[in-house]
mmCIF file of C-alpha atoms and ligand atoms in Angstrom:
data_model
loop_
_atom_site.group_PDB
_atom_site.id
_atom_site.type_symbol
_atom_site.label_atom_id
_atom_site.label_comp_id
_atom_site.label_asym_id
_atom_site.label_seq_id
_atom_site.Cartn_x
_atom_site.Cartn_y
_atom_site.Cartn_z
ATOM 1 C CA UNK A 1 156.434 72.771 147.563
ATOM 2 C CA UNK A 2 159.577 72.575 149.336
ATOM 3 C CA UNK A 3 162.820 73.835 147.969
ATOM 4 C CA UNK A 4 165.658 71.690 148.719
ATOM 5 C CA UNK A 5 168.972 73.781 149.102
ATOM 6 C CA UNK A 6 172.216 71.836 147.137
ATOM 7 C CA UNK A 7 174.741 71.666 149.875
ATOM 8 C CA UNK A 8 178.241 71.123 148.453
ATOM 9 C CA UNK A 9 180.101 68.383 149.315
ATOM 10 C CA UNK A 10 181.785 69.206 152.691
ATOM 11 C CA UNK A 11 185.668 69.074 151.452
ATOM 12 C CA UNK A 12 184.623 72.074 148.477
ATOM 13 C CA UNK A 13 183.325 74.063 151.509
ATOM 14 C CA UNK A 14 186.495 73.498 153.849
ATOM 15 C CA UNK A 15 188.847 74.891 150.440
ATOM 16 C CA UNK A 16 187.056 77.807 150.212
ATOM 17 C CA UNK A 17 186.714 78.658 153.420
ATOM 18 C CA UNK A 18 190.599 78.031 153.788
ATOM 19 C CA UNK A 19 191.206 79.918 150.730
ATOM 20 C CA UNK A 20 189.134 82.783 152.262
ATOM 21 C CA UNK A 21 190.874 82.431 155.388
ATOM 22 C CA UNK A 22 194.614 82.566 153.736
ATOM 23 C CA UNK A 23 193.648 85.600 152.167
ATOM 24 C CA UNK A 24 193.631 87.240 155.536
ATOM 25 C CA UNK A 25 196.132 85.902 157.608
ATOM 26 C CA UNK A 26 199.746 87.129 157.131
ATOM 27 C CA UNK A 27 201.256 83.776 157.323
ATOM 28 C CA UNK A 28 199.762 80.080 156.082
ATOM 29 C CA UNK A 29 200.785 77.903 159.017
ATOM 30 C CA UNK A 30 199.388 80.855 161.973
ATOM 31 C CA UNK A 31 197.250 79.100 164.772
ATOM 32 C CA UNK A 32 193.954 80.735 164.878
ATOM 33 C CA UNK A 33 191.752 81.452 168.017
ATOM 34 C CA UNK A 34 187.912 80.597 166.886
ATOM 35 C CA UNK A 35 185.493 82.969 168.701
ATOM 36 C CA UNK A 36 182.263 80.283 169.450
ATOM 37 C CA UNK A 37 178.928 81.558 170.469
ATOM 38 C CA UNK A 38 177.151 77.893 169.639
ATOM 39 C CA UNK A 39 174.881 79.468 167.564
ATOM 40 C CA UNK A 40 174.751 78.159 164.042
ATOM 41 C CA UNK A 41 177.236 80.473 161.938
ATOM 42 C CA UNK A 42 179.928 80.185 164.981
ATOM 43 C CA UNK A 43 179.679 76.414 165.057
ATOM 44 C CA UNK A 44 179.972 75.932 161.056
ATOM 45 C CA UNK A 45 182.764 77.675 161.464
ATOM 46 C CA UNK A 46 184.071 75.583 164.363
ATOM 47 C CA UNK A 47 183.407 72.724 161.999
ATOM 48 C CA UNK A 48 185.035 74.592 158.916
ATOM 49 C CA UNK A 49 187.953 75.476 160.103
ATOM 50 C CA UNK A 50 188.738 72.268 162.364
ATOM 51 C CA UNK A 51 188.750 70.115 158.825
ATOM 52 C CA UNK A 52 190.853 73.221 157.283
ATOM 53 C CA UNK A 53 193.562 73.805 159.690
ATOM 54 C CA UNK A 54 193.363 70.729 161.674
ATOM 55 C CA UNK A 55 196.124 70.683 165.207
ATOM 56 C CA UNK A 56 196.676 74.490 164.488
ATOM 57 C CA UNK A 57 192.789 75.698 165.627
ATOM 58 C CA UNK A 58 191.536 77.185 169.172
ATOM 59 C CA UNK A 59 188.181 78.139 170.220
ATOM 60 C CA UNK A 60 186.892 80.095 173.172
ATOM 61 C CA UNK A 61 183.148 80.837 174.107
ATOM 62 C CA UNK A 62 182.266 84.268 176.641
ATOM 63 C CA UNK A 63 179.685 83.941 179.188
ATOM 64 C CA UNK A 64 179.017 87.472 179.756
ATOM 65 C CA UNK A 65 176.667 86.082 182.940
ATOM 66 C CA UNK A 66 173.393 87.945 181.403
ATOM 67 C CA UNK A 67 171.988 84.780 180.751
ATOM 68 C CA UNK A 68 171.322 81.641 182.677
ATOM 69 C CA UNK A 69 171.813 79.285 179.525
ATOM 70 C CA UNK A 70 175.156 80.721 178.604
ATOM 71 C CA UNK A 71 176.940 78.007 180.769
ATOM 72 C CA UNK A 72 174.829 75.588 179.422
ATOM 73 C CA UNK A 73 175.182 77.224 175.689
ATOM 74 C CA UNK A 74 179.382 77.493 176.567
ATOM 75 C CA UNK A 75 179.348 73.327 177.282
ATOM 76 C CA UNK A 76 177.632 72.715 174.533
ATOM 77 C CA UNK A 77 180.558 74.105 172.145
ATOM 78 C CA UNK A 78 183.098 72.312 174.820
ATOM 79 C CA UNK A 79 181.704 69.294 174.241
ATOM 80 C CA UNK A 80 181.447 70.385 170.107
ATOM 81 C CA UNK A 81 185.111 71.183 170.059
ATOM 82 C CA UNK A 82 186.078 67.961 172.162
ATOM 83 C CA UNK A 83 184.513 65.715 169.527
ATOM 84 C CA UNK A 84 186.203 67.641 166.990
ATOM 85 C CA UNK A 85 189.474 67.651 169.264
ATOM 86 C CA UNK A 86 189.830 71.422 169.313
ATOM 87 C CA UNK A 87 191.204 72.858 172.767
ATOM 88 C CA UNK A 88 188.639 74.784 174.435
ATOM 89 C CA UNK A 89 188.195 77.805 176.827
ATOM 90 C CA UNK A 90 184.935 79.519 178.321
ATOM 91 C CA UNK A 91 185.941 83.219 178.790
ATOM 92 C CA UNK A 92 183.839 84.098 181.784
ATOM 93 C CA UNK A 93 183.318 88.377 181.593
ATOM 94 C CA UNK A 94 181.615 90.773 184.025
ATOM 95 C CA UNK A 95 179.232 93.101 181.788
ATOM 96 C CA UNK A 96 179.241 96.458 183.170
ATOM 97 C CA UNK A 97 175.027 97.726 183.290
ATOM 98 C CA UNK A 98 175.054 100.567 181.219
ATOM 99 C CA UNK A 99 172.225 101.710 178.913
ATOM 100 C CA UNK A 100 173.767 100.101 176.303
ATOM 101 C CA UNK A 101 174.288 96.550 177.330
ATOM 102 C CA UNK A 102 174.734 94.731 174.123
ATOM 103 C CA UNK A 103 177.508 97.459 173.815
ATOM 104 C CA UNK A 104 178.566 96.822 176.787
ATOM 105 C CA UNK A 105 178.894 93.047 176.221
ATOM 106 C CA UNK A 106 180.436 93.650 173.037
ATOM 107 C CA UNK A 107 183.160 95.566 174.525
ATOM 108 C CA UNK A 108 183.646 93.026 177.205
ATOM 109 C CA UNK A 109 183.775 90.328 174.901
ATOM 110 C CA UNK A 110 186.445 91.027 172.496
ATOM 111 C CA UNK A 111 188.591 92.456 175.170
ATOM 112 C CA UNK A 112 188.623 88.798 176.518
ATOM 113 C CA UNK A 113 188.753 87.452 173.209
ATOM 114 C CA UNK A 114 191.903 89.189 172.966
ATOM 115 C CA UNK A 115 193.269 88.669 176.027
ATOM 116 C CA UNK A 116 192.783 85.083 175.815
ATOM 117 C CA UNK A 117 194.312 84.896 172.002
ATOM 118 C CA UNK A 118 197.811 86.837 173.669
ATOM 119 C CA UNK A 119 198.306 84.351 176.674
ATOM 120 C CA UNK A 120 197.548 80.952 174.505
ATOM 121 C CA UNK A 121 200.161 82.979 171.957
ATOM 122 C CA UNK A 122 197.450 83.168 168.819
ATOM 123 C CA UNK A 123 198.634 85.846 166.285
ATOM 124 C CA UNK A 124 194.857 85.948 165.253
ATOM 125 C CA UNK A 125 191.296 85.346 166.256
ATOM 126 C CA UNK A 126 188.387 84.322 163.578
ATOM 127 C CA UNK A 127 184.792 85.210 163.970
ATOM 128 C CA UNK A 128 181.742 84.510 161.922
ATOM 129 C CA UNK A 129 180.255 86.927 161.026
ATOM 130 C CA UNK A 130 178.827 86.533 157.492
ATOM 131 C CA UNK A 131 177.444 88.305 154.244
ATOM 132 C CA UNK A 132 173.797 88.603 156.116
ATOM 133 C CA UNK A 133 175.126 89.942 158.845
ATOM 134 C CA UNK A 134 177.566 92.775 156.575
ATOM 135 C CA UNK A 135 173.852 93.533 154.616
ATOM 136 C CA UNK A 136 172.047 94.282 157.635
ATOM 137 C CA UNK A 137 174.885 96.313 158.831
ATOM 138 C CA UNK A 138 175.192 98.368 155.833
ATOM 139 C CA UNK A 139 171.170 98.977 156.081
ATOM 140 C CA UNK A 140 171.205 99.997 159.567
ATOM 141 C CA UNK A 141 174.118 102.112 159.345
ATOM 142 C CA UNK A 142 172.521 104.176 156.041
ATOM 143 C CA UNK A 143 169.255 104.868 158.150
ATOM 144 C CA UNK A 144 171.593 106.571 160.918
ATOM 145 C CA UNK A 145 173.250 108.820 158.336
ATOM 146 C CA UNK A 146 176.445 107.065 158.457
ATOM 147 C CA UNK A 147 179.726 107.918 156.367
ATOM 148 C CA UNK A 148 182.107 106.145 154.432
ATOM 149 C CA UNK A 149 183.825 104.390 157.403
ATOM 150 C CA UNK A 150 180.434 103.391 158.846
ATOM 151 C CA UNK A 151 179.239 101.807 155.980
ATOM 152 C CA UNK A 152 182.824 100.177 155.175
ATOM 153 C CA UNK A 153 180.690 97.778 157.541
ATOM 154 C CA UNK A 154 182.610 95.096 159.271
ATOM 155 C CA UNK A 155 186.101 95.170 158.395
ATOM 156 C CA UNK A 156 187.676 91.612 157.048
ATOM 157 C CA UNK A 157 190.551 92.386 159.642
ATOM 158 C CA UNK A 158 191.884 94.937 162.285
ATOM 159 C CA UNK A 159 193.585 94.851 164.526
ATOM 160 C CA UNK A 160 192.487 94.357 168.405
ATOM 161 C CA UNK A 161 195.111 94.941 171.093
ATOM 162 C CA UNK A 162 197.666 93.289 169.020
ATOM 163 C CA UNK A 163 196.369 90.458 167.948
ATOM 164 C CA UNK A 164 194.496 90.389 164.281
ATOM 165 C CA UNK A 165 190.906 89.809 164.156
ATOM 166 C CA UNK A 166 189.790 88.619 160.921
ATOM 167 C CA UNK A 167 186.281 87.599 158.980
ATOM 168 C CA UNK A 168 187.090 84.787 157.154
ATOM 169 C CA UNK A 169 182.863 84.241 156.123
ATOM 170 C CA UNK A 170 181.981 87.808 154.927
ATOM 171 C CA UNK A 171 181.264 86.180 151.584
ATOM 172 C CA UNK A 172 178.941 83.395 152.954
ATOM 173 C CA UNK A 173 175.204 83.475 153.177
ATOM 174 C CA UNK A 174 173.812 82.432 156.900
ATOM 175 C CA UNK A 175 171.649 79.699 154.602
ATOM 176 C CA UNK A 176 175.065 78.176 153.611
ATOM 177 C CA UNK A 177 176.493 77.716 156.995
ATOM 178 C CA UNK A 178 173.082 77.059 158.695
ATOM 179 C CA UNK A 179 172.923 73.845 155.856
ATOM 180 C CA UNK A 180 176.494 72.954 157.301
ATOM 181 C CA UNK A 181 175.522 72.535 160.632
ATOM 182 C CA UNK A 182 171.768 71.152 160.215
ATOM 183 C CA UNK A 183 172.491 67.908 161.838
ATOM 184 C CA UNK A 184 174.169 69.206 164.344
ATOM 185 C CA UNK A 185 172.978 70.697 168.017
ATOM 186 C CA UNK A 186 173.220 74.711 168.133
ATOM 187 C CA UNK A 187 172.131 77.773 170.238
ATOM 188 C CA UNK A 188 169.414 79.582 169.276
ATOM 189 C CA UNK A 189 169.793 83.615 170.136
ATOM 190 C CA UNK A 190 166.858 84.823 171.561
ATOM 191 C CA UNK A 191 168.546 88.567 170.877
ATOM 192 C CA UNK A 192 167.757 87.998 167.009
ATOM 193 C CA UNK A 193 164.325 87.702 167.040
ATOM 194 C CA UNK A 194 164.163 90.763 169.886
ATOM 195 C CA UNK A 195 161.821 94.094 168.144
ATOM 196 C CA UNK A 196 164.051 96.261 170.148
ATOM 197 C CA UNK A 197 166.975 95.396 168.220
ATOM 198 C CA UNK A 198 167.439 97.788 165.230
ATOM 199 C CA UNK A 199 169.129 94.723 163.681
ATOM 200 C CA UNK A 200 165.963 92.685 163.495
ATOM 201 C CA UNK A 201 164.397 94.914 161.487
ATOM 202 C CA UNK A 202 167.381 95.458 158.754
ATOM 203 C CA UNK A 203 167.054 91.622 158.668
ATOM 204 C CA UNK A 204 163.427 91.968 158.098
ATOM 205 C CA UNK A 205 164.065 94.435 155.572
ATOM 206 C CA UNK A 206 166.231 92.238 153.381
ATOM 207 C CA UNK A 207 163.712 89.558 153.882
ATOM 208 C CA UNK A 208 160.937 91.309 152.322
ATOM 209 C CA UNK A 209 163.327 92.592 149.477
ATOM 210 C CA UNK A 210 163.394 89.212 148.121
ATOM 211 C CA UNK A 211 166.280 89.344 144.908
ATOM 212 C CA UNK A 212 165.733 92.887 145.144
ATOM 213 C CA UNK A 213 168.413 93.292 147.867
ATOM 214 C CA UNK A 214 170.912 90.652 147.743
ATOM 215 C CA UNK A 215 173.320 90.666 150.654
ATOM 216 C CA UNK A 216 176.209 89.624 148.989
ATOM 217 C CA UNK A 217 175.989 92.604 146.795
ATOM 218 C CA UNK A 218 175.489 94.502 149.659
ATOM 219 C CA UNK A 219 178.525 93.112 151.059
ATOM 220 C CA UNK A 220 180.880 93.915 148.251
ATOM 221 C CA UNK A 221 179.952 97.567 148.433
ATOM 222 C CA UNK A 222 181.196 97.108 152.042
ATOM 223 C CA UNK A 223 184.389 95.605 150.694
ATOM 224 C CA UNK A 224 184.655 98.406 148.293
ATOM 225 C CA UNK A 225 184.138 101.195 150.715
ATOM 226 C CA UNK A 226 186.393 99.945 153.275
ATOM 227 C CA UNK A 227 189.216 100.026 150.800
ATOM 228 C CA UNK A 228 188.603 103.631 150.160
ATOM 229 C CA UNK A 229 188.482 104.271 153.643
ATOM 230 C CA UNK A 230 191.443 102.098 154.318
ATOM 231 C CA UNK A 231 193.388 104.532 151.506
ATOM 232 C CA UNK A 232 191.967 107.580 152.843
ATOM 233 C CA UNK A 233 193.610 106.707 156.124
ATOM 234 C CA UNK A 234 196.616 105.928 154.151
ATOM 235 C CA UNK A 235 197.070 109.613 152.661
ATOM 236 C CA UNK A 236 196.470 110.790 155.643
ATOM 237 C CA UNK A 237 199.554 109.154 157.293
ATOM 238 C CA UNK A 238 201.838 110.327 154.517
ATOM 239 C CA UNK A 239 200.483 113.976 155.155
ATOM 240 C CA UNK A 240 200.715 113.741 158.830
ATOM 241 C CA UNK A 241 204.641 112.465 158.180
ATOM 242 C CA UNK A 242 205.143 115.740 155.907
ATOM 243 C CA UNK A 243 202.654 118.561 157.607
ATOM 244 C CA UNK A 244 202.989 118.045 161.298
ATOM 245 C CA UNK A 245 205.558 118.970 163.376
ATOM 246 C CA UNK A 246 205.609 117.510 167.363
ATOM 247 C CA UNK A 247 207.890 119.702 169.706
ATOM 248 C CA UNK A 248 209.461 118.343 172.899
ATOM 249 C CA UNK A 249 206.787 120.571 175.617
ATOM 250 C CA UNK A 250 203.991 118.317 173.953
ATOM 251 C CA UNK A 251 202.517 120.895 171.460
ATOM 252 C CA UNK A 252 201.548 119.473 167.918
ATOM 253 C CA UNK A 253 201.635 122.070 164.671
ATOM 254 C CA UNK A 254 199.508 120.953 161.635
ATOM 255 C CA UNK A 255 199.525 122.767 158.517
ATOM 256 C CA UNK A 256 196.261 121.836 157.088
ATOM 257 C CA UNK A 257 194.790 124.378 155.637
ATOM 258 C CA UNK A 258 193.743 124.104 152.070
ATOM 259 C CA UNK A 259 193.255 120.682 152.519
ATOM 260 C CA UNK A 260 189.840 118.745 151.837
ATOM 261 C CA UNK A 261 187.802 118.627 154.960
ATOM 262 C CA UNK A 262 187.369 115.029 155.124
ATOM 263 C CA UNK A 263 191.672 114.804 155.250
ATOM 264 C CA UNK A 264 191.525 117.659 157.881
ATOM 265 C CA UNK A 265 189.066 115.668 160.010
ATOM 266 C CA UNK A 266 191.021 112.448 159.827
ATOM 267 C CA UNK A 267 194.187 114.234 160.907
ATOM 268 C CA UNK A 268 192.688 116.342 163.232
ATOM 269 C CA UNK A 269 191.281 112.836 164.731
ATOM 270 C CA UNK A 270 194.583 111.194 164.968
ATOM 271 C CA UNK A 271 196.480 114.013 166.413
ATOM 272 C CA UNK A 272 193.700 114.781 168.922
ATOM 273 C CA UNK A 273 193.773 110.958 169.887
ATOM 274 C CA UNK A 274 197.684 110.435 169.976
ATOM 275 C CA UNK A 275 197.302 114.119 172.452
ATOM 276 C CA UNK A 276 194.494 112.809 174.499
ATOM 277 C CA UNK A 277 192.896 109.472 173.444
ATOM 278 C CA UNK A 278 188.978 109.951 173.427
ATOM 279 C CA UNK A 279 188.106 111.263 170.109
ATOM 280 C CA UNK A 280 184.229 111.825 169.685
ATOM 281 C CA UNK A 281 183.235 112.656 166.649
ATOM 282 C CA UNK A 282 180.343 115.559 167.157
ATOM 283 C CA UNK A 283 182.632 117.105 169.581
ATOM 284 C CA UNK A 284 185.433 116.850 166.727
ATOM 285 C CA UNK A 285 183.116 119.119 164.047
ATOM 286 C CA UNK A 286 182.240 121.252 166.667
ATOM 287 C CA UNK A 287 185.524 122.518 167.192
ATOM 288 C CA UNK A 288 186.573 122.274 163.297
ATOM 289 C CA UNK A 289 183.609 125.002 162.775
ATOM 290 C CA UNK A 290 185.152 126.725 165.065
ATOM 291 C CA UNK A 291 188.419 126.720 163.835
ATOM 292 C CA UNK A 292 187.178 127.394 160.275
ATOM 293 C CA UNK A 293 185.639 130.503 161.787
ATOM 294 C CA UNK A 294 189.257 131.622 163.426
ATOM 295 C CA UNK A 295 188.312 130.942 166.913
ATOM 296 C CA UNK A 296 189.820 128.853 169.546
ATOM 297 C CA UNK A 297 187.977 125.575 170.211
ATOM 298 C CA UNK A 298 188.466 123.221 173.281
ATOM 299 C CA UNK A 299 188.684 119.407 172.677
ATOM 300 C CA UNK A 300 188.418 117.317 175.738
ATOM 301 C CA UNK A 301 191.588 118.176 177.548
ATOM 302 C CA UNK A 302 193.194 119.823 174.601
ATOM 303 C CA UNK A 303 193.134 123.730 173.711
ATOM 304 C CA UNK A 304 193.634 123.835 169.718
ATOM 305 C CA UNK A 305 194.209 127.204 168.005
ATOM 306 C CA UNK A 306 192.941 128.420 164.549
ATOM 307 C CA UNK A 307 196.181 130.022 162.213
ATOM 308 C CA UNK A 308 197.831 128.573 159.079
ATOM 309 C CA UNK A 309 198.947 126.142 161.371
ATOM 310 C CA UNK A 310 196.605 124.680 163.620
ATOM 311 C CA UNK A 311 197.483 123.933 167.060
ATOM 312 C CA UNK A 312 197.445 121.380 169.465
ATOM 313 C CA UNK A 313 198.266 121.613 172.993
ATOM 314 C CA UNK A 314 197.319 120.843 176.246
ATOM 315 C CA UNK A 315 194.420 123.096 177.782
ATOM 316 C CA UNK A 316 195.689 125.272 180.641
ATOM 317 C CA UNK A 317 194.166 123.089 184.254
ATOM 318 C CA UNK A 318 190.882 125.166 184.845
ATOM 319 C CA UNK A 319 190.931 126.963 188.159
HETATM 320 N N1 LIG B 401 179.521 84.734 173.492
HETATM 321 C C1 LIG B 401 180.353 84.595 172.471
HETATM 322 N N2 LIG B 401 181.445 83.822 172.588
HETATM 323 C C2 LIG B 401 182.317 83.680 171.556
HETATM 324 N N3 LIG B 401 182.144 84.276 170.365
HETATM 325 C C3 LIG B 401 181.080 85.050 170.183
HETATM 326 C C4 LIG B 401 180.118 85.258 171.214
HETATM 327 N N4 LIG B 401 179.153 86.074 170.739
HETATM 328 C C5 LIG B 401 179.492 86.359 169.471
HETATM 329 N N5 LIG B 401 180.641 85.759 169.119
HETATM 330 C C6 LIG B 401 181.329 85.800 167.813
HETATM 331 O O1 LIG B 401 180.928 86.968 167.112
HETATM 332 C C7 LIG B 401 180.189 86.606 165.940
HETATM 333 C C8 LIG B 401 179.065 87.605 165.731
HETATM 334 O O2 LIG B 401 178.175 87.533 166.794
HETATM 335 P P1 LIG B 401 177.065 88.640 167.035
HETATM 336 O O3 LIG B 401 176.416 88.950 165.733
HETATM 337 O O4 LIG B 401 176.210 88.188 168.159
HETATM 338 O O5 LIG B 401 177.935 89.832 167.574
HETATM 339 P P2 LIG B 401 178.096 91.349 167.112
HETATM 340 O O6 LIG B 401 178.835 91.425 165.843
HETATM 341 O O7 LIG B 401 178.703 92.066 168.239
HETATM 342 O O8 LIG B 401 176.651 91.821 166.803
HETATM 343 P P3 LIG B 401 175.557 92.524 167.696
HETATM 344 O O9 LIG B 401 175.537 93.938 167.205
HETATM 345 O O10 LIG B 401 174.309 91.770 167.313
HETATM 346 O O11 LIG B 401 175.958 92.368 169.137
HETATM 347 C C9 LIG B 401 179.733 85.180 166.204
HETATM 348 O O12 LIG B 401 179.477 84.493 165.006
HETATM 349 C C10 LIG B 401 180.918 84.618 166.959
HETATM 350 O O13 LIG B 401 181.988 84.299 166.080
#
């Protein structure tokens, strides 16, 4: 027996979607930059938000040249947006070969996502990334021991060298948007299907779950966390404003102590960032052990000293 999925008729989908998108965006009538892989959840999108916000949408595909369809897959949405009459740009990137490549082209890509959004003038860039894709998240983040701003999962918006990147589908199944675009031509990602991906097997996971695990659920505990996290970072600001003190040789004071450890970490991270930039976190706990146990701990180019108020300074240049 086959089970036919109820698609909804097409002008119910464009509301919500709009509605989801307005609930993001700062101001009703902002352009938005469309980020346009081809595959299927990028292209209902494309589709989406060309009915929603029509004369006021952009899209932009990156060939990250690791692939010798990506031109081919890049023309495809071209010729997608031209039909639609969405201006369209490929974003051609060079992808660094590091052992993490998919980080690699991650890193690439939204850094030329971004760059493209500031010259065309776009205040924000949409991707689609979708409740499946916040599920198997979540999943692979909780078998790596992840905390709370891990498994906040993929944030609804942040901000990415000044221009906002939202998630205006983090509520939709893949099913839904895959029915959207059935008639139409897509790109099918080889990486999806790849064993080497940890990703393929949280989607496997959820697969065999069944009702068990439903994503959306899954999804709104990522909501739910990332609010927490977002007010964590929150009270941290206001005790950074009121418990740190930043004198004119460069030196940062903190008085933390007393305060939970989670706060002191978070401060410690933003002050160590705003001294030095690169923040990593094992390196950070190292050196709060240390400074729980009095001593004197070393943080990238930064000395920081244990006391009632902890501080921050530049390390003396090693001879
Ligand atoms: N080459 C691309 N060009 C434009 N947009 C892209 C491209 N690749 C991905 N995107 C955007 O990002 C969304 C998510 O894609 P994808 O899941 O591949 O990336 P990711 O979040 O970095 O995940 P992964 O960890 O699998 O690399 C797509 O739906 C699309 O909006």
């Amino acid at each position: 027996m086959t089970v036919e999925m109820a698609v909804p008729p097409f002008d119910h989908l464009v509301s919500r979607f709009l509605a989801d998108l307005l609930s993001l965006l700062p101001d009703d009538g902002a352009r938005l930059g469309l980020a346009v892989s081809g595959g299927p959840d990028s292209m209902a999108m494309l589709h989406l938000a060309a009915a929603a916000c029509p004369g006021r949408v952009e899209a932009a595909t990156v060939d990250h040249g690791l692939r010798a369809e990506a031109a081919a897959e890049a023309a495809l949405v071209a010729r997608a947006c031209a039909a639609l009459g969405v201006p369209h740009m490929t974003l051609r990137v060079t992808v660094e070969p590091t052992a993490s490549i998919q980080a690699a082209a991650r890193r690439a890509r939204y850094a030329a996502l971004a760059a493209w959004a500031a010259g065309q003038g776009l205040p924000a860039i949409a991707t689609a990334h979708h409740a499946d894709d916040q599920a198997e998240t979540l999943l692979m983040r909780l078998a790596r021991g992840a905390g709370l701003s891990g498994l906040a999962g993929i944030r609804a918006r942040r901000d990415i060298g000044g221009v906002l990147l939202v998630r205006p589908l983090l509520g939709w199944r893949r099913a839904e948007l895959a029915a959207i675009v059935a008639a139409v031509e897509t790109v099918d990602d080889p990486s999806n299907a790849d064993p080497r991906h940890d990703r393929t097997h949280a989607r496997a996971l959820l697969a065999g779950a069944g009702d068990r695990l439903d994503p959306l659920r899954l999804a709104a505990s990522a909501a739910h966390l990332a609010e927490a996290d977002a007010a964590l970072d929150w009270l941290v600001e206001e005790a950074i404003r009121s418990r740190v003190d930043r004198f004119d040789d460069g030196r940062i004071a903190a008085d933390i102590e007393g305060l939970p450890r989670e706060v002191r970490r978070r401060i410690l991270a933003r002050l160590v960032g705003e001294a030095d930039s690169a923040v990593d976190g094992p390196a950070l706990e190292t050196a709060m052990a240390r400074l729980d146990a009095g001593q004197v701990a070393s943080l990238g180019a930064l000395k920081l000293s244990p006391g009632r108020r902890i501080s921050i300074e530049k390390a003396p240049p090693r001879r």
